[in-house]
Short mmCIF file of C-alpha atoms in Angstrom, two decimals:
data_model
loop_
_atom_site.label_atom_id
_atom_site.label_comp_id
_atom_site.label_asym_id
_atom_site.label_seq_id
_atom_site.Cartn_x
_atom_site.Cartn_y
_atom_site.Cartn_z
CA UNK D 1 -7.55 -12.05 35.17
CA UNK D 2 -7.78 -10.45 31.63
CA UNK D 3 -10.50 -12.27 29.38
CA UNK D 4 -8.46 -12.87 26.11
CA UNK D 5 -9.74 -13.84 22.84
CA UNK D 6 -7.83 -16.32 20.66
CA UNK D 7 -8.29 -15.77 17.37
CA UNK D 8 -7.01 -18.00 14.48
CA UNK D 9 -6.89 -16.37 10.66
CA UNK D 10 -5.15 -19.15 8.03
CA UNK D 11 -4.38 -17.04 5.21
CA UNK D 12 -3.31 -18.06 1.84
CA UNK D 13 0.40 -17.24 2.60
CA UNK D 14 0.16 -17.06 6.47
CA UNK D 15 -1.20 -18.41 9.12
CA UNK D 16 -1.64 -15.92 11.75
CA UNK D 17 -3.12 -16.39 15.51
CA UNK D 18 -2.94 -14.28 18.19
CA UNK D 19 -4.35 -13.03 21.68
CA UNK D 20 -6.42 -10.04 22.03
CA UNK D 21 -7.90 -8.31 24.76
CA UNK D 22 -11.03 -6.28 25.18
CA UNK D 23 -9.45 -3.11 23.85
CA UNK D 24 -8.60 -4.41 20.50
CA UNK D 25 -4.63 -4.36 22.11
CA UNK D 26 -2.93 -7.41 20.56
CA UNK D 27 -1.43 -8.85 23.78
CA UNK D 28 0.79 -11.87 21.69
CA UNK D 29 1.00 -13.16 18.38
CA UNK D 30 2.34 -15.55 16.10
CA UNK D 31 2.82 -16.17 12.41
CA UNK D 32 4.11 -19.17 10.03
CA UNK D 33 3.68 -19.97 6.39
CA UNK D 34 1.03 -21.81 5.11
CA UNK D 35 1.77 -24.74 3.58
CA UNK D 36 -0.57 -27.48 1.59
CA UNK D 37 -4.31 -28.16 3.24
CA UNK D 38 -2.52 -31.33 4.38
CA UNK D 39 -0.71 -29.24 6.77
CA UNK D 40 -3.28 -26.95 8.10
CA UNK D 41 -4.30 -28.42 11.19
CA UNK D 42 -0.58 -28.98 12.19
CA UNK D 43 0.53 -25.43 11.54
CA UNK D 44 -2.67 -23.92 13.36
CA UNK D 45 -1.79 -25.94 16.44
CA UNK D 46 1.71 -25.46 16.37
CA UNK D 47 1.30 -21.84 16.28
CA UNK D 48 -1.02 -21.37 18.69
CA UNK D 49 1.24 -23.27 21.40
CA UNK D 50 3.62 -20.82 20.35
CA UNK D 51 2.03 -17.70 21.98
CA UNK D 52 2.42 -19.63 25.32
CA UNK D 53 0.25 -19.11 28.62
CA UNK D 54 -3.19 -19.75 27.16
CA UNK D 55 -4.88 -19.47 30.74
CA UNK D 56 -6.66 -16.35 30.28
CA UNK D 57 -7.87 -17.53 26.72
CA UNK D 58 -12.10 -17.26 27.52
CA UNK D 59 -13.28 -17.87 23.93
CA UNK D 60 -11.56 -19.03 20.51
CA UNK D 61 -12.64 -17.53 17.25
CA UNK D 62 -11.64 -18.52 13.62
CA UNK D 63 -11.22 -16.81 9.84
CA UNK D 64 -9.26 -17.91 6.75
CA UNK D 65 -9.28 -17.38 2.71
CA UNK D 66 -12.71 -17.81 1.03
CA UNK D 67 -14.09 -19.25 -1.81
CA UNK D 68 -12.91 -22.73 -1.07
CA UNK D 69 -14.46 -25.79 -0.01
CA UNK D 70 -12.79 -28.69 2.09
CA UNK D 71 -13.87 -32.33 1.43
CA UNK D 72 -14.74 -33.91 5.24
CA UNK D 73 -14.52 -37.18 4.53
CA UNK D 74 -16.89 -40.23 6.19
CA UNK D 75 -13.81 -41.29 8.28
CA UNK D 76 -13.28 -37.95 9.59
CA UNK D 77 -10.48 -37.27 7.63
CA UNK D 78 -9.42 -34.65 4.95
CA UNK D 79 -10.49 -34.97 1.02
CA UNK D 80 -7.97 -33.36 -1.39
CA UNK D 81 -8.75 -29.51 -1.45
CA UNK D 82 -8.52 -28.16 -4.60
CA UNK D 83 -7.40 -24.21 -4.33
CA UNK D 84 -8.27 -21.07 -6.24
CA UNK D 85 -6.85 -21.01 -9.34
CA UNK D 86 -6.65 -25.00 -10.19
CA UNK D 87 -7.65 -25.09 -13.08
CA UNK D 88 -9.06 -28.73 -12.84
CA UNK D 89 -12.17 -26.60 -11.55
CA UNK D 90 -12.20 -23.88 -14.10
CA UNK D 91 -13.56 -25.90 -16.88
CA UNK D 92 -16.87 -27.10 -15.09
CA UNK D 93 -17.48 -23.35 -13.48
CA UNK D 94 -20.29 -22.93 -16.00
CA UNK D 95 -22.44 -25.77 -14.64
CA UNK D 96 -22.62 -23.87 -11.23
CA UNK D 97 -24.37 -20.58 -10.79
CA UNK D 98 -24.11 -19.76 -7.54
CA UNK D 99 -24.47 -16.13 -7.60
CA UNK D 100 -21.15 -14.97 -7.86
CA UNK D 101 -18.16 -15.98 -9.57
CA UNK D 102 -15.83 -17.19 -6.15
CA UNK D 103 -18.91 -19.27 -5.38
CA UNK D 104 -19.23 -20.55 -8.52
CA UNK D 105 -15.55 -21.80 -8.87
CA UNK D 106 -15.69 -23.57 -5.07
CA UNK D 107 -18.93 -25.18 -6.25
CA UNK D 108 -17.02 -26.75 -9.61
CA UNK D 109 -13.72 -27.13 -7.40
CA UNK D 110 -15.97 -29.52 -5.83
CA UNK D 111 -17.06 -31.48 -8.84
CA UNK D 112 -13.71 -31.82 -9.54
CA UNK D 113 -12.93 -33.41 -6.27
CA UNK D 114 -15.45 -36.14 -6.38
CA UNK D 115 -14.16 -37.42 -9.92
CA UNK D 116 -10.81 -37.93 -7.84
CA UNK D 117 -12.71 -41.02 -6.06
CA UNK D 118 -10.79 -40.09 -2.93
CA UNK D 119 -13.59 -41.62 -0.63
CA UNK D 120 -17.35 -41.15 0.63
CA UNK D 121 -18.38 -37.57 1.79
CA UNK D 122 -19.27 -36.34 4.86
CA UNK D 123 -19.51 -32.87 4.42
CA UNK D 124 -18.12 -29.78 2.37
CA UNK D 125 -17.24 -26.81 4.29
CA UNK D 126 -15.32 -23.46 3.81
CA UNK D 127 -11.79 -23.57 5.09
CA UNK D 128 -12.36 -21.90 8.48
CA UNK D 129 -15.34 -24.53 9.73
CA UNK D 130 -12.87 -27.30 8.92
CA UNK D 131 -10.23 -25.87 11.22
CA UNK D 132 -13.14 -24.94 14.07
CA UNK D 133 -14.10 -28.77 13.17
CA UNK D 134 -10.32 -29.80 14.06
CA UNK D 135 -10.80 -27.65 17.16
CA UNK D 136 -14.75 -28.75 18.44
CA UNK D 137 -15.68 -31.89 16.25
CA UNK D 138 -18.46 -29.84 15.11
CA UNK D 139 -19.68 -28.87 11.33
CA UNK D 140 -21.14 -25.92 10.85
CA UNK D 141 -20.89 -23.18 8.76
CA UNK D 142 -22.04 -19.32 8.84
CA UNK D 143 -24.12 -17.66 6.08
CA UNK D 144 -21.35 -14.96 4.75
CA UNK D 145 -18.89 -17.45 4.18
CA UNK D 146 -20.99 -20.48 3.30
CA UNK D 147 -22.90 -18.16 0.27
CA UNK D 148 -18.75 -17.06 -0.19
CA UNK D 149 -17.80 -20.89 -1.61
CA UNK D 150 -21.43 -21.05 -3.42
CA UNK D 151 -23.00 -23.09 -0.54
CA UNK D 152 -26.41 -21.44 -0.34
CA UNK D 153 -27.29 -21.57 -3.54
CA UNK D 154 -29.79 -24.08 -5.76
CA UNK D 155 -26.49 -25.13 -7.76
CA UNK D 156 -24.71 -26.46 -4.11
CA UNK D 157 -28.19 -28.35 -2.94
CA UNK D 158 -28.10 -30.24 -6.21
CA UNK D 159 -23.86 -30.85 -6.10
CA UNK D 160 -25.07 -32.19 -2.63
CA UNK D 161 -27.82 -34.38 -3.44
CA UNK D 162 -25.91 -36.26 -5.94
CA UNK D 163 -22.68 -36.49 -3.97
CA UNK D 164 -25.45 -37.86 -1.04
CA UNK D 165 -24.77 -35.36 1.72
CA UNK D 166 -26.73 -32.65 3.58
CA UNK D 167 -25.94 -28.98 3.87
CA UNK D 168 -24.17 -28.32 7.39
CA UNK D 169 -26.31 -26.23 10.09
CA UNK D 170 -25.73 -22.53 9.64
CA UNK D 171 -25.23 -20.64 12.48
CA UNK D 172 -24.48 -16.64 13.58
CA UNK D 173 -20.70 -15.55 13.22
CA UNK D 174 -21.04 -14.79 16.78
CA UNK D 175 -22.59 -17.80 17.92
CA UNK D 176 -21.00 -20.70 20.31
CA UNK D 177 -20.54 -23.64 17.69
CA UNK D 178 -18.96 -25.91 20.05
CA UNK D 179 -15.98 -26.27 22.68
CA UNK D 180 -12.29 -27.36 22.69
CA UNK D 181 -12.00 -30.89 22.97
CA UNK D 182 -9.58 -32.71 25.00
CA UNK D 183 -8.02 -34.32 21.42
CA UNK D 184 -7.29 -30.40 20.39
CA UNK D 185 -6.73 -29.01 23.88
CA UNK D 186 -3.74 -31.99 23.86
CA UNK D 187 -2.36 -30.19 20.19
CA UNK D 188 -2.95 -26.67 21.20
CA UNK D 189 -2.49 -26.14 25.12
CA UNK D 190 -5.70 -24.84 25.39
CA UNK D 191 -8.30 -25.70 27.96
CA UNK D 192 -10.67 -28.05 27.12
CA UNK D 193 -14.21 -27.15 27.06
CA UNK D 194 -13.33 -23.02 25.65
CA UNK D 195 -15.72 -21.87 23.96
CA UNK D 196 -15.43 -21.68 20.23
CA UNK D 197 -17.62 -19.19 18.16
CA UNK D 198 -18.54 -19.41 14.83
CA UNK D 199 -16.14 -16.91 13.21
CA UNK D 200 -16.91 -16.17 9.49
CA UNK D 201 -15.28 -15.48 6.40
CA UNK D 202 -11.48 -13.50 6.30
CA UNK D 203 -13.78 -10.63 4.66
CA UNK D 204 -16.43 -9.87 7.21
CA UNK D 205 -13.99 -10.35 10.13
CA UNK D 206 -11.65 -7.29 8.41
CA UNK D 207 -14.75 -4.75 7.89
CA UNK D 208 -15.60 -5.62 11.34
CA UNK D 209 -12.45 -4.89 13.16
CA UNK D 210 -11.96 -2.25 10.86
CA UNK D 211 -15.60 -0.82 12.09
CA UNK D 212 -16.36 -0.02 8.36
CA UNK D 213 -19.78 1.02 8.00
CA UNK D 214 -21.18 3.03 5.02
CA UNK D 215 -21.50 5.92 4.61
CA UNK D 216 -19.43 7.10 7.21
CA UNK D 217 -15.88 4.50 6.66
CA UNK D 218 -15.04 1.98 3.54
CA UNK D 219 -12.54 -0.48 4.28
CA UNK D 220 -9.40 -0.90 1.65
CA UNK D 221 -7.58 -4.22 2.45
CA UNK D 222 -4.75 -4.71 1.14
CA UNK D 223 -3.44 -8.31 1.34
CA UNK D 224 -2.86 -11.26 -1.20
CA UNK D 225 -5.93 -9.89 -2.95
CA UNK D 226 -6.81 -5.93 -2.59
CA UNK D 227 -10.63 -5.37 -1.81
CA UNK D 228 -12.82 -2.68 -1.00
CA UNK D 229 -16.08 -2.71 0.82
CA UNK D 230 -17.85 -2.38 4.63
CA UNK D 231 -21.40 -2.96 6.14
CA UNK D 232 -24.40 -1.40 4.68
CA UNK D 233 -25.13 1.09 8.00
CA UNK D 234 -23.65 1.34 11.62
CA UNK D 235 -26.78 -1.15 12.89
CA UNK D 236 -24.96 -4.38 10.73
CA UNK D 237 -22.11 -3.47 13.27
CA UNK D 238 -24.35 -4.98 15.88
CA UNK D 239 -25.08 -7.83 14.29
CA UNK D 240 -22.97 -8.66 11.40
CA UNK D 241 -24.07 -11.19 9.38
CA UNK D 242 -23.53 -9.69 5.47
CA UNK D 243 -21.17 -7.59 4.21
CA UNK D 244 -20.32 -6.35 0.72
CA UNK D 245 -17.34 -6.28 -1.08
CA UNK D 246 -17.48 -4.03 -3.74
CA UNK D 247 -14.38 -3.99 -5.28
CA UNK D 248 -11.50 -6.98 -5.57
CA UNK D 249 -8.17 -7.34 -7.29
CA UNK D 250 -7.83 -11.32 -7.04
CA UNK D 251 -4.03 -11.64 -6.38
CA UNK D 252 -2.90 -7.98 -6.47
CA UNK D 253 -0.63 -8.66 -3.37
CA UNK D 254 0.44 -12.03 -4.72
CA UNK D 255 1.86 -10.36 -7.82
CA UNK D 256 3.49 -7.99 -5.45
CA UNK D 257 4.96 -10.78 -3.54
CA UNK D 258 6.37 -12.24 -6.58
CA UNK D 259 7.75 -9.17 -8.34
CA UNK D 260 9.58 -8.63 -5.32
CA UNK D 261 11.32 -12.11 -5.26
CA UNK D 262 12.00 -11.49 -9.06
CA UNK D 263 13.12 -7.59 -9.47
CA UNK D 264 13.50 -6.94 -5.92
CA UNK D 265 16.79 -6.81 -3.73
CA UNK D 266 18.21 -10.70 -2.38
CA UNK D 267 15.84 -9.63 0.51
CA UNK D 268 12.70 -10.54 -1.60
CA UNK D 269 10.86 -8.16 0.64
CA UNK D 270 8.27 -6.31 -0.76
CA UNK D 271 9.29 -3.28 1.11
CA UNK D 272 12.63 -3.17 -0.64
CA UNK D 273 10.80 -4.05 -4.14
CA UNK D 274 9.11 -0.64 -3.43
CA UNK D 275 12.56 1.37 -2.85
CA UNK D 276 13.66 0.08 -5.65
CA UNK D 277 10.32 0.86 -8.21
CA UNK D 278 10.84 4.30 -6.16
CA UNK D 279 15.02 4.45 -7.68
CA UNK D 280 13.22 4.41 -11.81
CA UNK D 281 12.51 7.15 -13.96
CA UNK D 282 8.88 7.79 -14.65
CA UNK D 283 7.84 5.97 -17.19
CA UNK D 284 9.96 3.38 -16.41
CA UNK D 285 11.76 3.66 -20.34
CA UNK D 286 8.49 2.24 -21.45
CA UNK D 287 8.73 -0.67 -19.41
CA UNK D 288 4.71 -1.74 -18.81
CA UNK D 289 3.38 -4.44 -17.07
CA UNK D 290 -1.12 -4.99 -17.10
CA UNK D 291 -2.59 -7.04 -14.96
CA UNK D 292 -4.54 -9.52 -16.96
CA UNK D 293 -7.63 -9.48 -14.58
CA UNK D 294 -8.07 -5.57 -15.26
CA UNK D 295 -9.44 -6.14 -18.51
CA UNK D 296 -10.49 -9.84 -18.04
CA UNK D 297 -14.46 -10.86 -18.33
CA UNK D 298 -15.10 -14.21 -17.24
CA UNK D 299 -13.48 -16.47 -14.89
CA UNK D 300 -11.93 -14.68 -12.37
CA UNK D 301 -9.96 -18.18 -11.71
CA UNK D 302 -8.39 -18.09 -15.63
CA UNK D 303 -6.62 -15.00 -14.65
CA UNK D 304 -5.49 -15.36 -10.94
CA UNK D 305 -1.82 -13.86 -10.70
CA UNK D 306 -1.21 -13.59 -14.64
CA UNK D 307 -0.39 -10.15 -16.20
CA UNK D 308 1.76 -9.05 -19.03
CA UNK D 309 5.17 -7.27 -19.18
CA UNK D 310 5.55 -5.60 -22.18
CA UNK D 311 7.89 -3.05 -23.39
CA UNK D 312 11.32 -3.90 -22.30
CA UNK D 313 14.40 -2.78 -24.58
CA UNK D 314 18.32 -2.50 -23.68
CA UNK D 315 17.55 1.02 -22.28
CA UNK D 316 15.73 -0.95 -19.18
CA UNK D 317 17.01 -2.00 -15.79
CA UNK D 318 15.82 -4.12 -12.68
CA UNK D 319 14.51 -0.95 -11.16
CA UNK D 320 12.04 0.03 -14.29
CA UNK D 321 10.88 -3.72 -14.54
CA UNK D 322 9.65 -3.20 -10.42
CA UNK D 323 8.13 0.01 -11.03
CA UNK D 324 5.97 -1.04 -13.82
CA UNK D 325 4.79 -3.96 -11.48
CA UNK D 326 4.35 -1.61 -8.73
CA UNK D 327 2.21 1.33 -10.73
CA UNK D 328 0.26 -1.26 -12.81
CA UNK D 329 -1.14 -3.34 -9.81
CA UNK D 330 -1.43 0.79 -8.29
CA UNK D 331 -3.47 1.34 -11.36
CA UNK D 332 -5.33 -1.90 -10.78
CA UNK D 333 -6.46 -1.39 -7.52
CA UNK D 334 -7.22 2.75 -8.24
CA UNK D 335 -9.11 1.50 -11.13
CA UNK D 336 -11.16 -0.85 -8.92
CA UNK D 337 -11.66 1.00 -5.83
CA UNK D 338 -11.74 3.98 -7.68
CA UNK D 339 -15.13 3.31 -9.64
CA UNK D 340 -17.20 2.75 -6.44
CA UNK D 341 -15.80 5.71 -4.79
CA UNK D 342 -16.84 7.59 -8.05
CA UNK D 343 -20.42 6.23 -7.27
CA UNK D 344 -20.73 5.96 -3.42
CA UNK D 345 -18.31 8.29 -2.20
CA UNK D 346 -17.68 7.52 1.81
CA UNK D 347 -16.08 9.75 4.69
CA UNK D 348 -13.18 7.78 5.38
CA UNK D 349 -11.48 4.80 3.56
CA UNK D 350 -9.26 3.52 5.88
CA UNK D 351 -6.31 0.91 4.32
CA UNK D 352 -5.29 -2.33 6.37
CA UNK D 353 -3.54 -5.38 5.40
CA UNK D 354 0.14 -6.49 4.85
CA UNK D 355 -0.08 -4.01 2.01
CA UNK D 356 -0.36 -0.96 4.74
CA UNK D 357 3.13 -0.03 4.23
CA UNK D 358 3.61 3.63 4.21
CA UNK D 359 4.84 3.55 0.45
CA UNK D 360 2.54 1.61 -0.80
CA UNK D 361 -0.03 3.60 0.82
CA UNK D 362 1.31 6.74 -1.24
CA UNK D 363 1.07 4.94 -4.20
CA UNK D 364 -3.13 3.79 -3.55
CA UNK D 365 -3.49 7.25 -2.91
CA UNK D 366 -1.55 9.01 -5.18
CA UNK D 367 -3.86 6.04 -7.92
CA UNK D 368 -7.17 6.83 -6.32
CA UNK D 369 -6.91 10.53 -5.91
CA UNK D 370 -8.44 10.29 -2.56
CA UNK D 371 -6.77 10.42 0.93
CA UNK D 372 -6.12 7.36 2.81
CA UNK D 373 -6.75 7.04 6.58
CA UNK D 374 -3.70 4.05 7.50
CA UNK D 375 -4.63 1.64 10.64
CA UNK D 376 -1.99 1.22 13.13
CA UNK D 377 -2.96 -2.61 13.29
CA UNK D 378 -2.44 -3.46 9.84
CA UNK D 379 -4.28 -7.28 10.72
CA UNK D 380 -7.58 -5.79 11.38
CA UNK D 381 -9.14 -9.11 10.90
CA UNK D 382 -7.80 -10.24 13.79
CA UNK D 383 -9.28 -7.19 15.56
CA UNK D 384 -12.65 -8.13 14.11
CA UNK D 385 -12.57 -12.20 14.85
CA UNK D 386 -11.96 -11.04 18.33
CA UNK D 387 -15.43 -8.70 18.49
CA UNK D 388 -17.03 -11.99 17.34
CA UNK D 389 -15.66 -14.17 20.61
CA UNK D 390 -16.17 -11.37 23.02
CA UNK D 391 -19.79 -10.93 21.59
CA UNK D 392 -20.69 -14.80 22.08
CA UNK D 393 -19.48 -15.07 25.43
CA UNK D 394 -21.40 -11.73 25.95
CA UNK D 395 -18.42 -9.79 26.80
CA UNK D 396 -18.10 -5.96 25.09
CA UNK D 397 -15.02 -4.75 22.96
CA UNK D 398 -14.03 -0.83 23.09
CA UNK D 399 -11.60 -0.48 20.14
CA UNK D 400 -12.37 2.34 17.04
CA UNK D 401 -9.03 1.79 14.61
CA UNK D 402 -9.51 5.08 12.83
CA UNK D 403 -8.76 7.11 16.00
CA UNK D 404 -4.81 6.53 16.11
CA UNK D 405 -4.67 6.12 11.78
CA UNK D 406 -2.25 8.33 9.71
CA UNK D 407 -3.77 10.13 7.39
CA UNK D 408 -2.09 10.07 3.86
CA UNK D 409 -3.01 12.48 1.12
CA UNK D 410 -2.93 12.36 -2.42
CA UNK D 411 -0.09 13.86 -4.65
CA UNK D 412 -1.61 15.66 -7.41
CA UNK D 413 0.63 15.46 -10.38
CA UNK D 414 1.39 11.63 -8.98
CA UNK D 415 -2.22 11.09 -9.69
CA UNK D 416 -2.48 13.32 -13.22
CA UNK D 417 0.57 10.39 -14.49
CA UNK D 418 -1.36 7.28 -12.64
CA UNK D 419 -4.56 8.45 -14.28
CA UNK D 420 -3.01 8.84 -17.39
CA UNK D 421 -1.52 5.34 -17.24
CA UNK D 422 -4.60 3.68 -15.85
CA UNK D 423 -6.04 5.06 -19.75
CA UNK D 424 -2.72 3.49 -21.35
CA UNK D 425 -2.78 0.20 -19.85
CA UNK D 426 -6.87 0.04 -20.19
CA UNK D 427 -6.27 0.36 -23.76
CA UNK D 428 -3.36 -1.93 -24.57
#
């Protein structure tokens, strides 16, 4: 019998679970939309019977979005979650200083909730620990994600106090937190009594499948949101329990998403949005569009998937609306990524994520200037949530992602016009 690792990542468009073994080789895998918070639990369940025989699962492990809290109500039940970018939130995000600014909008989120009246409170708990709740009927929490949605912080004790609950126990990302129980095993067709680690935060669990470990390899994920970032040194590999991410574009991908149901081909498909941006002259007959978040100060949840398209005239078509989209969130992300390269420069950055796609992957380098080392898994957080089972059942994983990546180097007079842009847009 193989040992298999289940792993569970509910993303903010996708809900993805799979089976891995001790390779890193994704044996099966499944993927359905995410829908409201009210539907979680179902669509987790639903696709994990999908993969089928779950006999050789030996240990569970979960990851989703960050920066969000989920109200556990007294009865056991959910509390209304309110999501990045509500802005019921964004007006109270002052009160809370919980270090950084995701933090700080959970913490407010919060606030926010408890003037809905919805019920007594149990516990608040980033999205991942509710789901591994569903699963074990255990809270808990790990420190990277808890201090992600603001919960380790002098601002969250005091939220708590007065909403008259206690922190949740912290525990290692790599630690047992609890076991299936027969109410889940019944939704999910797994055994009862498997093992179910901590997991951690959708961040950590990409830089650790993606083995990204300064200075030696940065990590470039590009998914709903782009971010840069990795472990300080190859000994956090061993024992991951912080990570930094140094660079973010909040809802680079999402814009990407929605530019391709807009401007794109009936497919909607990003991929075809791309062909198309590819089909414009440059320039784009002064067709612009800037990201509002790349000169925004402030609340990062004011600006989440707003941006300006400027510049249109009779001369432009479909295809010059897509490719300014396309080179402004390019210039985005360069101009993010770009800075901390400029000041920590690394051996490898290697690009993951839904955004992996060999064109897009151009572009990012073409913007950055710098080559880009593509994995071959693109969902190298699955990769990663699976190191975390294996390591709390004390089982090892063999799996390095930048041995079978394709190296993708810069075009020079591509990155003389992004360059030249990135000073445009900066400026409008």
């Amino acid at each position: 019998m193989t040992p298999l690792a289940l792993v569970i990542d509910l993303g903010t468009s996708a809900v993805k679970v799979a089976l891995v073994d001790g390779r890193g080789r994704v044996r099966a895998r499944s993927r359905t939309p995410t829908l409201g918070p009210r539907e979680w639990w179902h669509s987790v369940s639903a696709a994990v019977r999908a993969l089928g025989d779950l006999s050789e699962v030996h240990v569970v492990a979960v990851t989703s979005f960050m920066h969000t809290l989920v109200p556990v109500l007294a009865g056991g039940g959910m509390g209304a979650v309110l999501l990045p970018g509500d802005k019921r939130g964004v007006a109270r995000e002052p009160e809370f200083d919980a270090g950084s600014p995701g933090g700080s909008a959970a913490l407010a989120r919060l606030a926010a909730w408890a003037e809905l009246g919805e019920g007594r409170l149990r516990a608040a708990v980033p999205v991942k620990d509710y789901l591994r709740y569903r699963l074990t009927g255990a809270l808990a929490s790990d420190p990277y994600d808890a201090g992600g949605a603001g919960l380790r912080s002098p601002a969250a004790a005091a939220l708590l106090k007065r909403l008259g609950v206690e922190p949740v126990p912290l525990l290692a990302p790599d630690e047992v937190a609890g076991t299936v129980t027969p109410g889940a095993a019944d939704r999910t067709g797994l055994s009862v009594g498997t093992p179910v680690v901590t997991g951690s935060g959708d961040w950590l669990a990409v830089c650790l499948g993606a083995q990204a470990a300064f200075p030696g390899r940065g990590v470039l994920y590009a998914g709903t949101s782009a971010a840069y970032g990795g472990f300080a040194d190859r000994s956090a590999l061993a024992a991951p329990r912080e990570v930094d991410c140094l660079a973010v574009a909040v809802g680079s991908g999402a814009l990407l998403d929605w530019a391709a149901g807009v401007f794109g081909p009936p497919s909607g498909a990003v991929a075809d949005l791309l062909a198309l941006a590819a089909a414009a002259p440059p320039g784009a007959h002064g067709v612009r569009f800037v990201p509002r978040a790349l000169r925004a100060a402030g609340s990062r949840e004011a600006v989440v998937g707003q941006g300006d398209l400027t510049g249109l005239s009779l001369a432009a078509e479909r295809a010059d609306a897509a490719r300014a989209v396309v080179d402004g969130i390019a210039v985005w992300v360069g101009d993010r990524v770009g800075r901390i390269l400029d000041a920590s420069p690394v051996d490898q950055v290697l690009l993951c994520g839904g955004g992996g796609d060999a064109t897009f992957a151009q572009l990012l380098s073409d913007a950055l200037g710098r080559p880009l080392s593509v994995a071959a898994e693109t969902d190298l957080g699955l990769i990663g949530l699976a190191r975390l089972g294996f390591a709390g059942i004390g089982l090892p994983m063999d799996h390095d992602p930048g041995v079978e990546a394709t190296l993708v180097e810069p075009d020079p007079v591509r990155h003389t016009a992004f360059a030249e842009l990135r000073a445009e847009l900066a400026g409008s």
